[in-house]
Amino acid sequence: VGDCWFLSALSVLAERKDLIKQIIEYQAHLEEKGAHAVNLCIDGVWQTVLVDNFLPQKKDAKGIEGFQLAYSRAANQQLWVALVEKAYAKVHGSYEAISGGYIEEGMFDLTGYPTESIVFDQKDFDSETFWARMLSWNDLGFPMGAGTTYDPSLRGTGLVATHAYSILEVKEILAQPGQQTKIKDYFLVSGAVENAPAKRSRTGKELLRMVRLRNPWGRTEWNGDWGTSSEKWTKKLQGLLDRGEKNDGTFWMSYQDFLCRFAEVDVCKAHRNWYSVSFQSSFYPQQLLSDSCYLFKVSQPTWIYFTLVQRTKRGRGNERFFYSDLSILLF
């Protein structure tokens, strides 16, 4: 539970233990005093935020005596999610200030790694190229999240409109799905090509493109093809793919259904064992042309990401400032 965009970022980052260790420092001398250190990359600069272990609570919604965490909470009474959220709220001034946002924003602030957002309705979007990229990101262990469309047709599918989800796995396998025989598979109406059964190889196997997602709420799942209760699951497929438990928030979808019901994917380019360096510069309105130059010495060919970050307006509603157009010249 909690704000879905921030929880989705935490949910997908939880698959990378090295990133969680980077975010949270468990220091014995701090814990003895009831304090916790959380590392956040705010406005492109790393900050260590100290928070105590007093967390907002509310009465149990079921009427049971006692209290529960008011905002984000995790299974098995884990507190690290609530502590990271409290540190994020402290930086921005309040819990209200961190309500609503985008997955890529959360992943960048939590890791400092560059992020990319791919919107499906862009003119240059190519589904085949994007599938290859998703497979590559999955192999590299890059955290990914996705957001659903604002579409009334999502009602009844188990998906929540304009909701943030975590992408756990992307798989391409050759297998034979189970399917209850339908009469239309044998008797096709003349001219109704769309009712024809899917083409299969001589072995009856299909090339399955599958995406596994998690609703950060820990409940409410996709109930279509390849959902937890779908008839397409066979014992062999359950051995190849982690089907998950019913209503645990995780589920599989075909790539085709995923493209039809989601609007975008956010990916965090979190390369393992990479390093980052940040520099701060100030530009003033009276300067028509401002520039800063930096020299990087590279001993051998390598990948380098350059990210320009301006101050966030989140939680700074009383401050009047405007964003500038920025460019990079690489020589």
CSV table of N, CA and C in Angstrom, one decimal, residues 26 39 96 115 124 129 172 210 213 224 240 280 294 328:
chain,number,residue,atom,x,y,z
A,26,TYR,N,23.1,0.4,7.5
A,26,TYR,CA,22.8,-0.1,8.8
A,26,TYR,C,24.0,0.1,9.7
A,39,ASN,N,20.5,7.0,2.2
A,39,ASN,CA,21.2,7.8,1.1
A,39,ASN,C,20.3,8.0,-0.1
A,96,GLU,N,2.8,14.7,2.1
A,96,GLU,CA,2.0,15.2,1.0
A,96,GLU,C,2.8,15.6,-0.2
A,115,THR,N,18.1,7.2,-15.9
A,115,THR,CA,16.8,6.5,-16.2
A,115,THR,C,16.3,7.0,-17.6
A,124,ASP,N,8.0,7.1,-33.3
A,124,ASP,CA,9.1,6.2,-33.6
A,124,ASP,C,9.2,4.9,-32.8
A,129,THR,N,11.9,-3.8,-31.8
A,129,THR,CA,13.1,-3.2,-31.3
A,129,THR,C,13.0,-3.1,-29.7
A,172,GLU,N,11.4,-15.0,-23.1
A,172,GLU,CA,11.0,-15.4,-24.4
A,172,GLU,C,11.3,-16.9,-24.4
A,210,MET,N,6.8,-13.1,-22.7
A,210,MET,CA,6.1,-13.0,-21.5
A,210,MET,C,6.8,-11.9,-20.6
A,213,LEU,N,5.0,-9.0,-13.9
A,213,LEU,CA,4.8,-7.7,-13.2
A,213,LEU,C,4.4,-7.9,-11.8
A,224,GLY,N,-6.5,-11.9,-17.1
A,224,GLY,CA,-6.7,-12.3,-18.4
A,224,GLY,C,-5.8,-13.5,-18.7
A,240,LEU,N,8.9,-23.8,-15.8
A,240,LEU,CA,9.8,-22.8,-16.6
A,240,LEU,C,9.6,-21.4,-16.0
A,280,GLN,N,28.2,20.6,-9.4
A,280,GLN,CA,27.2,21.6,-9.4
A,280,GLN,C,27.6,22.9,-10.0
A,294,TYR,N,34.0,20.7,-18.2
A,294,TYR,CA,34.6,19.7,-17.4
A,294,TYR,C,35.5,18.8,-18.3
A,328,ILE,N,24.2,19.7,-23.9
A,328,ILE,CA,25.5,19.2,-23.7
A,328,ILE,C,26.3,19.2,-25.0
